Amino acid sequence: MSHEDPTAGGTPDPTATPDPAGTTDPTATPAVATGPLLERAAADRPCPAGGVILAATPLGDPLDASVRLLDALATADVVAAEDTRRTRALADALGVTLRGRVVSNFDHNEQDRAAGLVREAAHGARVLVVTDAGMPSVSDPGFPLVQAAHEAGVPVTCLPGPSAVPTALALSGVGVGTFAFDGFAPRKDGARRTWLEEVRTSRRAVCFFESPHRLAATLALAAEVVGPDRRAAVCRELTKTYEEVRRGGLGELAAWAADGVRGEVTVVIEGSDGTPRTAPEDLVGDVEAKVAGGRRLKDACGDVAAATGVSKRELYEAVLAARQRD
């Protein structure tokens, strides 16, 4: 799975010229290394009579590819790929010849593609589904095909492997005894604020993907809504050369991200400890005291919000409401 937001350039160009079907000899012996594990994979190949096979692909390091993935790439009748170019590049890096037909299966065509792929699987084809990185169907293409296959009674199986979610949770260094995965953070400000209000009260850790271009804004809003001291981790470029994990309070991470972040990003925010949150109305007096001392109202609200974790906007609105009552 690519963690670039699919609306921000991560999706293959639907107008691009598709890869020609059947560019390799279907009778050729798959070009993949031999060995005891590969022999076992070949002997216990999933869906021998046809079906849909979901397979996790490496996040960045080809060495994370499983033996079963190697065999599946080499022997599938059809490879349904999020980006055919990246899948071919992965196969080349692994030394695998793609014997089957390679077709695109991404956000903008997977609904239309599903019926045809299921029909092929029902007639005996082994249809391998892969994305750019990680597991199909998990914030990535694949779900419509899986759903259609189940409805048609076509076998569906999965070859487990790399995934950014458990990798980030393990590396985060924050409490993740229970967690929720929320996919990509909402893009629109209103929806993102509403979502963060839910994150603020959740006892579970929350893991999500974010575009590097929006990370700073999301973390800044999270610091305001959830609280600047709530522990979190930003995991960047997992398994790649420049892998980085930044840990700290949301306020600290927002300040760090303000300078710009590159690469694919997974964020983990620790769950609430259940401590009751101070109501904005209870802090109006603190704000007014700072205003009486010469601070502008918005600055005073910012000071108190930063010290207490209360939303600056909610605090500002509470002060205005109190003044109207007076």
mmCIF file of C-alpha atoms in Angstrom:
data_model
loop_
_atom_site.group_PDB
_atom_site.id
_atom_site.type_symbol
_atom_site.label_atom_id
_atom_site.label_comp_id
_atom_site.label_asym_id
_atom_site.label_seq_id
_atom_site.Cartn_x
_atom_site.Cartn_y
_atom_site.Cartn_z
ATOM 1 C CA MET A 1 0.000 0.000 0.000
ATOM 2 C CA SER A 2 1.249 3.409 -0.823
ATOM 3 C CA HIS A 3 0.705 5.848 1.989
ATOM 4 C CA GLU A 4 0.590 8.757 -0.360
ATOM 5 C CA ASP A 5 -3.004 9.972 -0.343
ATOM 6 C CA PRO A 6 -4.597 8.429 -3.468
ATOM 7 C CA THR A 7 -6.113 11.846 -4.224
ATOM 8 C CA ALA A 8 -2.695 13.489 -4.152
ATOM 9 C CA GLY A 9 -0.809 11.658 -6.875
ATOM 10 C CA GLY A 10 -0.496 8.159 -5.425
ATOM 11 C CA THR A 11 -3.034 6.621 -7.822
ATOM 12 C CA PRO A 12 -1.887 5.401 -11.230
ATOM 13 C CA ASP A 13 -2.974 7.614 -14.110
ATOM 14 C CA PRO A 14 -6.199 6.060 -15.463
ATOM 15 C CA THR A 15 -5.398 7.537 -18.880
ATOM 16 C CA ALA A 16 -2.026 5.830 -19.081
ATOM 17 C CA THR A 17 -1.513 3.157 -21.731
ATOM 18 C CA PRO A 18 -2.126 -0.214 -20.053
ATOM 19 C CA ASP A 19 0.462 -2.929 -20.072
ATOM 20 C CA PRO A 20 -0.025 -5.319 -22.986
ATOM 21 C CA ALA A 21 -1.614 -8.586 -21.950
ATOM 22 C CA GLY A 22 0.395 -11.733 -22.214
ATOM 23 C CA THR A 23 3.787 -10.179 -22.849
ATOM 24 C CA THR A 24 5.532 -13.231 -21.405
ATOM 25 C CA ASP A 25 5.413 -16.827 -22.590
ATOM 26 C CA PRO A 26 2.735 -18.564 -20.466
ATOM 27 C CA THR A 27 4.466 -21.902 -20.956
ATOM 28 C CA ALA A 28 7.815 -20.681 -19.668
ATOM 29 C CA THR A 29 9.144 -22.014 -16.380
ATOM 30 C CA PRO A 30 8.835 -19.336 -13.696
ATOM 31 C CA ALA A 31 12.210 -17.660 -13.165
ATOM 32 C CA VAL A 32 12.411 -17.942 -9.403
ATOM 33 C CA ALA A 33 15.077 -19.407 -7.165
ATOM 34 C CA THR A 34 14.586 -22.965 -5.985
ATOM 35 C CA GLY A 35 14.892 -24.325 -2.490
ATOM 36 C CA PRO A 36 13.039 -26.378 0.141
ATOM 37 C CA LEU A 37 10.670 -23.568 1.113
ATOM 38 C CA LEU A 38 9.783 -22.757 -2.482
ATOM 39 C CA GLU A 39 9.220 -26.442 -3.140
ATOM 40 C CA ARG A 40 6.818 -26.531 -0.193
ATOM 41 C CA ALA A 41 5.074 -23.391 -1.470
ATOM 42 C CA ALA A 42 4.633 -25.013 -4.876
ATOM 43 C CA ALA A 43 3.307 -28.233 -3.344
ATOM 44 C CA ASP A 44 0.743 -26.370 -1.222
ATOM 45 C CA ARG A 45 -0.221 -23.642 -3.674
ATOM 46 C CA PRO A 46 -3.489 -21.864 -2.692
ATOM 47 C CA CYS A 47 -6.614 -22.047 -4.864
ATOM 48 C CA PRO A 48 -5.308 -24.746 -7.235
ATOM 49 C CA ALA A 49 -8.746 -24.947 -8.884
ATOM 50 C CA GLY A 50 -9.066 -21.195 -9.227
ATOM 51 C CA GLY A 51 -9.784 -18.336 -6.860
ATOM 52 C CA VAL A 52 -8.750 -14.916 -5.625
ATOM 53 C CA ILE A 53 -5.458 -14.630 -3.740
ATOM 54 C CA LEU A 54 -4.684 -11.471 -1.767
ATOM 55 C CA ALA A 55 -0.973 -10.999 -1.141
ATOM 56 C CA ALA A 56 0.918 -8.483 0.971
ATOM 57 C CA THR A 57 3.886 -6.873 -0.759
ATOM 58 C CA PRO A 58 6.956 -5.216 0.818
ATOM 59 C CA LEU A 59 6.596 -1.698 2.195
ATOM 60 C CA GLY A 60 9.965 -0.731 0.785
ATOM 61 C CA ASP A 61 12.536 -3.498 1.126
ATOM 62 C CA PRO A 62 12.114 -6.348 -1.396
ATOM 63 C CA LEU A 63 13.818 -8.686 1.080
ATOM 64 C CA ASP A 64 10.592 -8.625 3.111
ATOM 65 C CA ALA A 65 8.785 -10.558 0.366
ATOM 66 C CA SER A 66 7.545 -13.939 1.544
ATOM 67 C CA VAL A 67 8.354 -17.222 -0.153
ATOM 68 C CA ARG A 68 4.654 -17.670 -0.888
ATOM 69 C CA LEU A 69 4.527 -14.256 -2.583
ATOM 70 C CA LEU A 70 7.434 -15.243 -4.840
ATOM 71 C CA ASP A 71 5.642 -18.411 -5.869
ATOM 72 C CA ALA A 72 2.312 -16.637 -6.362
ATOM 73 C CA LEU A 73 3.826 -13.929 -8.566
ATOM 74 C CA ALA A 74 5.532 -16.562 -10.681
ATOM 75 C CA THR A 75 2.521 -18.840 -11.115
ATOM 76 C CA ALA A 76 -0.658 -16.729 -11.021
ATOM 77 C CA ASP A 77 -2.775 -16.776 -14.162
ATOM 78 C CA VAL A 78 -3.765 -13.144 -13.641
ATOM 79 C CA VAL A 79 -2.050 -10.487 -11.513
ATOM 80 C CA ALA A 80 -4.402 -7.633 -10.582
ATOM 81 C CA ALA A 81 -2.069 -4.813 -9.559
ATOM 82 C CA GLU A 82 -2.677 -1.342 -8.141
ATOM 83 C CA ASP A 83 0.111 -0.068 -10.402
ATOM 84 C CA THR A 84 1.286 -2.538 -13.025
ATOM 85 C CA ARG A 85 4.599 -0.732 -13.411
ATOM 86 C CA ARG A 86 5.452 -1.011 -9.726
ATOM 87 C CA THR A 87 4.425 -4.654 -9.623
ATOM 88 C CA ARG A 88 6.647 -5.438 -12.600
ATOM 89 C CA ALA A 89 9.494 -3.569 -10.904
ATOM 90 C CA LEU A 90 8.971 -5.623 -7.733
ATOM 91 C CA ALA A 91 9.000 -8.848 -9.727
ATOM 92 C CA ASP A 92 12.236 -7.781 -11.413
ATOM 93 C CA ALA A 93 13.799 -6.973 -8.032
ATOM 94 C CA LEU A 94 12.794 -10.420 -6.778
ATOM 95 C CA GLY A 95 14.046 -12.192 -9.895
ATOM 96 C CA VAL A 96 10.546 -13.443 -10.742
ATOM 97 C CA THR A 97 9.077 -13.745 -14.228
ATOM 98 C CA LEU A 98 5.380 -12.889 -14.277
ATOM 99 C CA ARG A 99 3.893 -15.759 -16.264
ATOM 100 C CA GLY A 100 0.304 -14.557 -16.070
ATOM 101 C CA ARG A 101 -1.504 -11.587 -17.534
ATOM 102 C CA VAL A 102 -0.967 -8.366 -15.577
ATOM 103 C CA VAL A 103 -3.915 -5.964 -15.335
ATOM 104 C CA SER A 104 -4.477 -2.753 -13.426
ATOM 105 C CA ASN A 105 -6.825 -2.784 -10.431
ATOM 106 C CA PHE A 106 -6.906 0.573 -8.668
ATOM 107 C CA ASP A 107 -9.364 2.984 -7.065
ATOM 108 C CA HIS A 108 -10.835 4.324 -10.288
ATOM 109 C CA ASN A 109 -11.419 1.042 -12.114
ATOM 110 C CA GLU A 110 -11.717 -1.720 -9.504
ATOM 111 C CA GLN A 111 -15.528 -1.620 -9.370
ATOM 112 C CA ASP A 112 -15.705 -2.249 -13.118
ATOM 113 C CA ARG A 113 -12.847 -4.750 -13.051
ATOM 114 C CA ALA A 114 -14.235 -6.979 -10.260
ATOM 115 C CA ALA A 115 -16.884 -8.918 -12.206
ATOM 116 C CA GLY A 116 -14.488 -9.957 -14.967
ATOM 117 C CA LEU A 117 -11.782 -11.081 -12.552
ATOM 118 C CA VAL A 118 -14.271 -13.084 -10.493
ATOM 119 C CA ARG A 119 -15.557 -14.718 -13.674
ATOM 120 C CA GLU A 120 -12.019 -15.783 -14.597
ATOM 121 C CA ALA A 121 -11.435 -17.143 -11.090
ATOM 122 C CA ALA A 122 -14.717 -19.073 -11.268
ATOM 123 C CA HIS A 123 -13.479 -20.723 -14.467
ATOM 124 C CA GLY A 124 -10.247 -21.907 -12.881
ATOM 125 C CA ALA A 125 -7.873 -18.931 -13.012
ATOM 126 C CA ARG A 126 -5.713 -18.095 -10.014
ATOM 127 C CA VAL A 127 -6.145 -14.320 -9.666
ATOM 128 C CA LEU A 128 -3.432 -12.687 -7.556
ATOM 129 C CA VAL A 129 -4.287 -9.272 -6.085
ATOM 130 C CA VAL A 130 -1.440 -6.961 -5.021
ATOM 131 C CA THR A 131 -1.045 -3.286 -4.207
ATOM 132 C CA ASP A 132 1.977 -1.013 -4.316
ATOM 133 C CA ALA A 133 2.873 -1.911 -0.728
ATOM 134 C CA GLY A 134 1.192 -3.757 2.117
ATOM 135 C CA MET A 135 -2.094 -5.644 2.155
ATOM 136 C CA PRO A 136 -4.878 -5.272 -0.438
ATOM 137 C CA SER A 137 -8.285 -4.114 0.864
ATOM 138 C CA VAL A 138 -6.757 -2.333 3.884
ATOM 139 C CA SER A 139 -7.003 1.341 2.833
ATOM 140 C CA ASP A 140 -6.045 0.082 -0.608
ATOM 141 C CA PRO A 141 -7.706 -1.464 -3.677
ATOM 142 C CA GLY A 142 -9.118 -4.965 -3.341
ATOM 143 C CA PHE A 143 -12.347 -4.818 -1.354
ATOM 144 C CA PRO A 144 -14.806 -4.748 -4.305
ATOM 145 C CA LEU A 145 -13.105 -7.814 -5.772
ATOM 146 C CA VAL A 146 -13.154 -9.687 -2.460
ATOM 147 C CA GLN A 147 -16.814 -8.809 -1.937
ATOM 148 C CA ALA A 148 -17.764 -9.915 -5.457
ATOM 149 C CA ALA A 149 -15.835 -13.173 -5.077
ATOM 150 C CA HIS A 150 -17.575 -14.029 -1.807
ATOM 151 C CA GLU A 151 -20.982 -13.271 -3.311
ATOM 152 C CA ALA A 152 -20.198 -15.533 -6.275
ATOM 153 C CA GLY A 153 -18.946 -18.363 -4.082
ATOM 154 C CA VAL A 154 -15.421 -18.087 -5.482
ATOM 155 C CA PRO A 155 -12.625 -19.077 -3.055
ATOM 156 C CA VAL A 156 -10.667 -16.201 -1.515
ATOM 157 C CA THR A 157 -7.460 -16.636 0.441
ATOM 158 C CA CYS A 158 -4.654 -14.428 1.718
ATOM 159 C CA LEU A 159 -0.872 -14.583 1.780
ATOM 160 C CA PRO A 160 0.063 -12.518 4.863
ATOM 161 C CA GLY A 161 3.066 -10.265 4.999
ATOM 162 C CA PRO A 162 4.234 -6.671 5.463
ATOM 163 C CA SER A 163 1.796 -4.044 6.720
ATOM 164 C CA ALA A 164 2.487 -0.500 7.862
ATOM 165 C CA VAL A 165 -0.114 -0.649 10.637
ATOM 166 C CA PRO A 166 1.383 -3.307 12.967
ATOM 167 C CA THR A 167 4.884 -2.124 12.054
ATOM 168 C CA ALA A 168 4.098 1.436 13.168
ATOM 169 C CA LEU A 169 2.268 0.253 16.289
ATOM 170 C CA ALA A 170 5.246 -1.871 17.313
ATOM 171 C CA LEU A 171 7.741 0.946 16.710
ATOM 172 C CA SER A 172 5.641 3.761 18.166
ATOM 173 C CA GLY A 173 6.683 3.423 21.789
ATOM 174 C CA VAL A 174 3.196 4.424 22.961
ATOM 175 C CA GLY A 175 0.622 2.235 24.654
ATOM 176 C CA VAL A 176 -1.126 0.110 22.017
ATOM 177 C CA GLY A 177 -2.713 -2.664 24.072
ATOM 178 C CA THR A 178 -5.881 -1.992 22.084
ATOM 179 C CA PHE A 179 -6.022 0.117 18.953
ATOM 180 C CA ALA A 180 -8.162 1.301 16.062
ATOM 181 C CA PHE A 181 -6.999 1.818 12.493
ATOM 182 C CA ASP A 182 -8.762 4.740 10.814
ATOM 183 C CA GLY A 183 -7.245 4.674 7.319
ATOM 184 C CA PHE A 184 -6.435 8.148 5.992
ATOM 185 C CA ALA A 185 -7.254 11.151 8.166
ATOM 186 C CA PRO A 186 -10.228 13.147 6.812
ATOM 187 C CA ARG A 187 -9.165 15.827 4.343
ATOM 188 C CA LYS A 188 -11.757 18.506 5.135
ATOM 189 C CA ASP A 189 -11.241 20.640 8.239
ATOM 190 C CA GLY A 190 -14.707 20.080 9.702
ATOM 191 C CA ALA A 191 -14.627 16.322 9.269
ATOM 192 C CA ARG A 192 -11.067 16.173 10.576
ATOM 193 C CA ARG A 193 -11.983 18.135 13.718
ATOM 194 C CA THR A 194 -14.995 15.882 14.365
ATOM 195 C CA TRP A 195 -12.802 12.810 13.924
ATOM 196 C CA LEU A 196 -10.164 14.190 16.304
ATOM 197 C CA GLU A 197 -12.841 14.803 18.940
ATOM 198 C CA GLU A 198 -13.514 11.065 18.794
ATOM 199 C CA VAL A 199 -9.781 10.354 19.005
ATOM 200 C CA ARG A 200 -9.549 12.594 22.087
ATOM 201 C CA THR A 201 -11.974 10.467 24.096
ATOM 202 C CA SER A 202 -11.026 7.033 22.742
ATOM 203 C CA ARG A 203 -9.340 4.691 25.212
ATOM 204 C CA ARG A 204 -7.771 2.892 22.259
ATOM 205 C CA ALA A 205 -4.640 4.033 20.473
ATOM 206 C CA VAL A 206 -5.464 5.317 16.991
ATOM 207 C CA CYS A 207 -3.319 4.546 13.949
ATOM 208 C CA PHE A 208 -3.841 6.374 10.664
ATOM 209 C CA PHE A 209 -2.180 7.376 7.411
ATOM 210 C CA GLU A 210 -1.592 10.963 6.350
ATOM 211 C CA SER A 211 -0.200 12.703 3.308
ATOM 212 C CA PRO A 212 3.138 14.389 4.110
ATOM 213 C CA HIS A 213 1.692 17.590 2.637
ATOM 214 C CA ARG A 214 -1.092 17.675 5.237
ATOM 215 C CA LEU A 215 0.755 16.189 8.197
ATOM 216 C CA ALA A 216 1.680 19.509 9.835
ATOM 217 C CA ALA A 217 -1.901 20.800 9.680
ATOM 218 C CA THR A 218 -3.325 17.550 11.024
ATOM 219 C CA LEU A 219 -0.865 17.408 13.925
ATOM 220 C CA ALA A 220 -1.466 21.078 14.773
ATOM 221 C CA LEU A 221 -5.208 20.480 14.901
ATOM 222 C CA ALA A 222 -4.671 17.279 16.888
ATOM 223 C CA ALA A 223 -2.609 19.223 19.436
ATOM 224 C CA GLU A 224 -5.476 21.702 19.758
ATOM 225 C CA VAL A 225 -8.335 19.191 19.921
ATOM 226 C CA VAL A 226 -6.759 16.134 21.544
ATOM 227 C CA GLY A 227 -4.197 18.026 23.609
ATOM 228 C CA PRO A 228 -0.564 19.065 23.112
ATOM 229 C CA ASP A 229 0.748 16.564 25.650
ATOM 230 C CA ARG A 230 -0.991 13.441 24.322
ATOM 231 C CA ARG A 231 1.782 11.055 23.335
ATOM 232 C CA ALA A 232 2.091 10.083 19.702
ATOM 233 C CA ALA A 233 4.551 8.838 17.097
ATOM 234 C CA VAL A 234 5.087 9.714 13.455
ATOM 235 C CA CYS A 235 6.545 6.767 11.536
ATOM 236 C CA ARG A 236 8.046 7.733 8.199
ATOM 237 C CA GLU A 237 9.433 5.624 5.325
ATOM 238 C CA LEU A 238 9.030 2.334 7.204
ATOM 239 C CA THR A 239 11.570 -0.377 6.235
ATOM 240 C CA LYS A 240 13.270 2.009 3.813
ATOM 241 C CA THR A 241 16.728 3.564 3.914
ATOM 242 C CA TYR A 242 15.551 6.752 5.616
ATOM 243 C CA GLU A 243 13.149 5.167 8.090
ATOM 244 C CA GLU A 244 12.399 7.555 10.937
ATOM 245 C CA VAL A 245 10.192 7.396 14.032
ATOM 246 C CA ARG A 246 9.555 10.668 15.881
ATOM 247 C CA ARG A 247 7.956 10.375 19.308
ATOM 248 C CA GLY A 248 6.607 13.038 21.635
ATOM 249 C CA GLY A 249 3.551 15.053 22.557
ATOM 250 C CA LEU A 250 1.266 16.174 19.757
ATOM 251 C CA GLY A 251 2.333 19.780 20.270
ATOM 252 C CA GLU A 252 6.003 18.865 19.942
ATOM 253 C CA LEU A 253 5.354 16.754 16.850
ATOM 254 C CA ALA A 254 3.289 19.523 15.251
ATOM 255 C CA ALA A 255 6.188 21.953 15.692
ATOM 256 C CA TRP A 256 8.594 19.430 14.158
ATOM 257 C CA ALA A 257 6.327 18.751 11.163
ATOM 258 C CA ALA A 258 5.895 22.475 10.465
ATOM 259 C CA ASP A 259 9.303 22.452 8.747
ATOM 260 C CA GLY A 260 8.032 19.953 6.183
ATOM 261 C CA VAL A 261 8.030 16.161 6.048
ATOM 262 C CA ARG A 262 8.623 13.874 3.095
ATOM 263 C CA GLY A 263 7.823 10.241 2.419
ATOM 264 C CA GLU A 264 5.051 7.872 3.407
ATOM 265 C CA VAL A 265 3.681 8.524 6.881
ATOM 266 C CA THR A 266 1.849 6.472 9.505
ATOM 267 C CA VAL A 267 0.799 8.155 12.761
ATOM 268 C CA VAL A 268 -0.038 6.552 16.107
ATOM 269 C CA ILE A 269 -1.797 8.548 18.859
ATOM 270 C CA GLU A 270 -1.976 7.033 22.322
ATOM 271 C CA GLY A 271 -5.431 6.416 23.760
ATOM 272 C CA SER A 272 -6.990 8.533 26.490
ATOM 273 C CA ASP A 273 -6.214 7.596 30.091
ATOM 274 C CA GLY A 274 -9.795 8.389 31.025
ATOM 275 C CA THR A 275 -8.962 11.517 33.010
ATOM 276 C CA PRO A 276 -11.963 13.875 32.799
ATOM 277 C CA ARG A 277 -11.275 16.818 30.545
ATOM 278 C CA THR A 278 -11.503 20.323 31.974
ATOM 279 C CA ALA A 279 -14.533 22.115 30.550
ATOM 280 C CA PRO A 280 -13.761 25.335 28.626
ATOM 281 C CA GLU A 281 -16.326 27.160 30.785
ATOM 282 C CA ASP A 282 -14.232 26.407 33.869
ATOM 283 C CA LEU A 283 -11.252 28.253 32.380
ATOM 284 C CA VAL A 284 -12.969 31.489 31.382
ATOM 285 C CA GLY A 285 -11.699 33.179 34.536
ATOM 286 C CA ASP A 286 -8.097 32.235 33.719
ATOM 287 C CA VAL A 287 -8.452 33.761 30.268
ATOM 288 C CA GLU A 288 -10.030 36.962 31.570
ATOM 289 C CA ALA A 289 -7.239 37.315 34.114
ATOM 290 C CA LYS A 290 -4.664 37.255 31.315
ATOM 291 C CA VAL A 291 -6.728 39.753 29.313
ATOM 292 C CA ALA A 292 -6.835 42.046 32.347
ATOM 293 C CA GLY A 293 -3.047 41.769 32.451
ATOM 294 C CA GLY A 294 -2.740 43.075 28.903
ATOM 295 C CA ARG A 295 -2.949 39.967 26.704
ATOM 296 C CA ARG A 296 -5.178 40.003 23.626
ATOM 297 C CA LEU A 297 -8.161 37.671 23.956
ATOM 298 C CA LYS A 298 -7.004 35.242 21.269
ATOM 299 C CA ASP A 299 -3.490 35.144 22.721
ATOM 300 C CA ALA A 300 -4.867 34.595 26.218
ATOM 301 C CA CYS A 301 -7.021 31.737 24.957
ATOM 302 C CA GLY A 302 -3.977 30.251 23.259
ATOM 303 C CA ASP A 303 -1.940 30.432 26.474
ATOM 304 C CA VAL A 304 -4.598 28.715 28.556
ATOM 305 C CA ALA A 305 -5.367 26.139 25.860
ATOM 306 C CA ALA A 306 -1.690 25.189 25.575
ATOM 307 C CA ALA A 307 -1.428 24.776 29.340
ATOM 308 C CA THR A 308 -4.580 22.705 29.776
ATOM 309 C CA GLY A 309 -5.119 20.834 26.519
ATOM 310 C CA VAL A 310 -8.530 22.421 26.007
ATOM 311 C CA SER A 311 -9.409 23.431 22.455
ATOM 312 C CA LYS A 312 -8.456 27.057 21.805
ATOM 313 C CA ARG A 313 -11.529 27.538 19.657
ATOM 314 C CA GLU A 314 -13.883 26.096 22.290
ATOM 315 C CA LEU A 315 -12.257 28.241 24.964
ATOM 316 C CA TYR A 316 -12.607 31.375 22.845
ATOM 317 C CA GLU A 317 -16.278 30.603 22.224
ATOM 318 C CA ALA A 318 -16.828 29.980 25.951
ATOM 319 C CA VAL A 319 -15.347 33.389 26.815
ATOM 320 C CA LEU A 320 -17.560 35.152 24.265
ATOM 321 C CA ALA A 321 -20.626 33.301 25.561
ATOM 322 C CA ALA A 322 -19.786 34.265 29.148
ATOM 323 C CA ARG A 323 -19.375 37.904 28.162
ATOM 324 C CA GLN A 324 -22.771 37.895 26.453
ATOM 325 C CA ARG A 325 -24.402 36.504 29.582
ATOM 326 C CA ASP A 326 -22.758 39.196 31.682
#
